[in-house]
Short mmCIF file of C-alpha atoms in Angstrom, two decimals:
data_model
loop_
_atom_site.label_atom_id
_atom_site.label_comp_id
_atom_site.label_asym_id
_atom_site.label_seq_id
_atom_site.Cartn_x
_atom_site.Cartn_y
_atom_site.Cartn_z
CA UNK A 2 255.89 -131.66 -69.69
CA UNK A 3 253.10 -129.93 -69.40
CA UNK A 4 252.37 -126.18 -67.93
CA UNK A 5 250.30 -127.61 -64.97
CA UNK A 6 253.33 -130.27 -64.37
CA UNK A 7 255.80 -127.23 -64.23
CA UNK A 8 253.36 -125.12 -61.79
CA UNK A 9 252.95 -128.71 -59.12
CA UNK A 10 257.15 -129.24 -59.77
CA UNK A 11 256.97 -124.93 -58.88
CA UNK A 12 254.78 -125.53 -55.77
CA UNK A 13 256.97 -128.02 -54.72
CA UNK A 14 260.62 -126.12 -55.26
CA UNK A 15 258.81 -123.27 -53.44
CA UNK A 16 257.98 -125.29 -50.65
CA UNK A 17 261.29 -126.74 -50.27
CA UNK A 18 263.25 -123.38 -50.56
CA UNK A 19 261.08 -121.20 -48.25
CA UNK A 20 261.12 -124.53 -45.72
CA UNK A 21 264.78 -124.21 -45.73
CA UNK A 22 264.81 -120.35 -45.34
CA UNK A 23 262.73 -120.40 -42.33
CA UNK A 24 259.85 -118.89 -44.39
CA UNK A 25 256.40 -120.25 -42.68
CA UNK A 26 254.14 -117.29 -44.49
CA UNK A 27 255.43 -118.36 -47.89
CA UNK A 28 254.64 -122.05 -47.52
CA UNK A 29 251.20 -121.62 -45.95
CA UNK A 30 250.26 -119.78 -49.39
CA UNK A 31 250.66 -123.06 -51.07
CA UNK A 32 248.51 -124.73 -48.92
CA UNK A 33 244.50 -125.28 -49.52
CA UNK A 34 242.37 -123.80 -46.20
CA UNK A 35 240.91 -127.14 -45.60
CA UNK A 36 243.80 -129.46 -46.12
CA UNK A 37 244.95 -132.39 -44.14
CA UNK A 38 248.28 -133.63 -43.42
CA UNK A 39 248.91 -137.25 -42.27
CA UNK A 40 251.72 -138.64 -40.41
CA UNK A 41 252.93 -141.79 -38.46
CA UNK A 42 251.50 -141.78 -34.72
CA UNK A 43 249.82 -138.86 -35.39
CA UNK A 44 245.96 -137.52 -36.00
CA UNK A 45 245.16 -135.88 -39.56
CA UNK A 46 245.78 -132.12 -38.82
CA UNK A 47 244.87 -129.04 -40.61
CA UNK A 48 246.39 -125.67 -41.51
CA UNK A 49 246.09 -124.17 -38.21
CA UNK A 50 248.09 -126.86 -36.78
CA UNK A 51 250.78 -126.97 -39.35
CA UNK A 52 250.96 -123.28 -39.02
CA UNK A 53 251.47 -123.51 -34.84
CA UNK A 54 254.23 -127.09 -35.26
CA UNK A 55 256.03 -124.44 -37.99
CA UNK A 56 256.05 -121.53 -35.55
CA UNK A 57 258.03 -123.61 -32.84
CA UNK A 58 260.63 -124.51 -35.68
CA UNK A 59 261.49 -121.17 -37.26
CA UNK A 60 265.09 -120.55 -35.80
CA UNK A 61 265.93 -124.49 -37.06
CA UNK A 62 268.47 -125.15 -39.78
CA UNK A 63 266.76 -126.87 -42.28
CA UNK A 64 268.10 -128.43 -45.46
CA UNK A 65 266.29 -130.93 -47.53
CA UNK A 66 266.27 -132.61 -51.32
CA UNK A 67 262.68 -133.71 -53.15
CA UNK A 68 262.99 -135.79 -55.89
CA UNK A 69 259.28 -136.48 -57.33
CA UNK A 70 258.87 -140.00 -58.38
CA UNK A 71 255.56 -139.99 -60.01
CA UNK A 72 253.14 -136.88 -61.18
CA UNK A 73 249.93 -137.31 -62.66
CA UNK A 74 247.21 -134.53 -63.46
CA UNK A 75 243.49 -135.36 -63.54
CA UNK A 76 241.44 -131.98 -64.70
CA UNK A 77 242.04 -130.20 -61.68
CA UNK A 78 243.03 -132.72 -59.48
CA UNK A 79 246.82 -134.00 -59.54
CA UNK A 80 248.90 -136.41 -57.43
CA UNK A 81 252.60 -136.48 -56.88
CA UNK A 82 254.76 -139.48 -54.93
CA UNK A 83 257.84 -137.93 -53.92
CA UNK A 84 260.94 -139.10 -51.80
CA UNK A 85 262.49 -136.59 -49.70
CA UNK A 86 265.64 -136.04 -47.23
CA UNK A 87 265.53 -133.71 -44.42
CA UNK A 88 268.12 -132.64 -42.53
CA UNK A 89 267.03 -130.27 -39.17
CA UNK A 90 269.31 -128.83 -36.41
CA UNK A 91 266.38 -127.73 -34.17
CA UNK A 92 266.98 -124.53 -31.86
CA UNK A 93 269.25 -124.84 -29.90
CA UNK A 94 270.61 -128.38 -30.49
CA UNK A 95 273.35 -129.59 -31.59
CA UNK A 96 272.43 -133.05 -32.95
CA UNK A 97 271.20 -133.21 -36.35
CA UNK A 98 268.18 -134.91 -36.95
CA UNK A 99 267.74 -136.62 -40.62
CA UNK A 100 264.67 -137.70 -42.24
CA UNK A 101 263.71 -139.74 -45.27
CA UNK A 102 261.15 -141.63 -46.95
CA UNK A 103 257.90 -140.73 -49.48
CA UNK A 104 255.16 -138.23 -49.36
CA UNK A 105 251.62 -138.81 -51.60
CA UNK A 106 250.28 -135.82 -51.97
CA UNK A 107 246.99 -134.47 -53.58
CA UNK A 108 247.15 -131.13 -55.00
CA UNK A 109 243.86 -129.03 -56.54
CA UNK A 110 243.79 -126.01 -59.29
CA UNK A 111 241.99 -123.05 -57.54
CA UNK A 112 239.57 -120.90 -60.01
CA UNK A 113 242.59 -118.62 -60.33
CA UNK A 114 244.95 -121.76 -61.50
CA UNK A 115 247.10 -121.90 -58.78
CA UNK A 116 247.79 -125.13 -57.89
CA UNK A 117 247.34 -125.94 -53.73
CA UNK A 118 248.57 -128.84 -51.81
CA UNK A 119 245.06 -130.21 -50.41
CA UNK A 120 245.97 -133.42 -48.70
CA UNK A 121 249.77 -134.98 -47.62
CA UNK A 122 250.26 -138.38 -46.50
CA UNK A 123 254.01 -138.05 -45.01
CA UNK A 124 256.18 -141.70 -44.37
CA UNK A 125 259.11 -140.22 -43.40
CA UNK A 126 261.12 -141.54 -40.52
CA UNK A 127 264.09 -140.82 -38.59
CA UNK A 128 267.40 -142.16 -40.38
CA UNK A 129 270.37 -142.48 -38.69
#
């Protein structure tokens, strides 16, 4: 494995453990300023409204498991395909809500070699 494969499987353990602690700042540093994020039924959004759905869901109980499929590194350009489970107990709820399914995701080395999640096509769906 190489040391840019170990900093995109490090982005991605980050993401997952400061998503699960509630931790919004942490996972908008691993983000690119102009990325987009696609899901079903929805518009490609940005940062801004990442950051604003995340605000509304920072008292939820979230666990979750990412198991990258695929992970290929072009120069400074890298893809992952990844399958993940999410398990969410929104504010105030007491249903659990479980998610699954693959993510493709396009990450990019900044100058200073960090490596940013620029674009996030998300196909996961509600799972009973």
């Amino acid at each position: 494995m190489t040391d840019d494969e170990r900093a995109i499987r490090a982005v991605v353990d980050t993401w997952m453990s400061a998503s699960q602690a509630g931790d919004t700042a942490t996972v908008m540093t691993l983000m690119a300023d102009d990325v987009v994020f696609m899901v079903p039924g929805a518009e490609p959004f940005g940062k801004a409204a990442f950051a604003a759905a995340s605000a509304g869901q920072q008292q939820a109980h979230i666990e979750g498991r990412s198991d990258i499929r695929e992970l290929q590194v072009l120069g400074d350009w890298a893809f992952l395909r990844n399958y993940l489970e999410v398990s969410m107990t929104p504010e105030g709820a007491t249903q659990l809500v479980r998610r699954a399914g693959y993510t493709l995701t396009i990450l990019r080395k900044e100058p200073d070699g960090r490596w940013l999640l620029a674009r996030d096509a998300n196909l996961m769906s509600v799972i009973e």
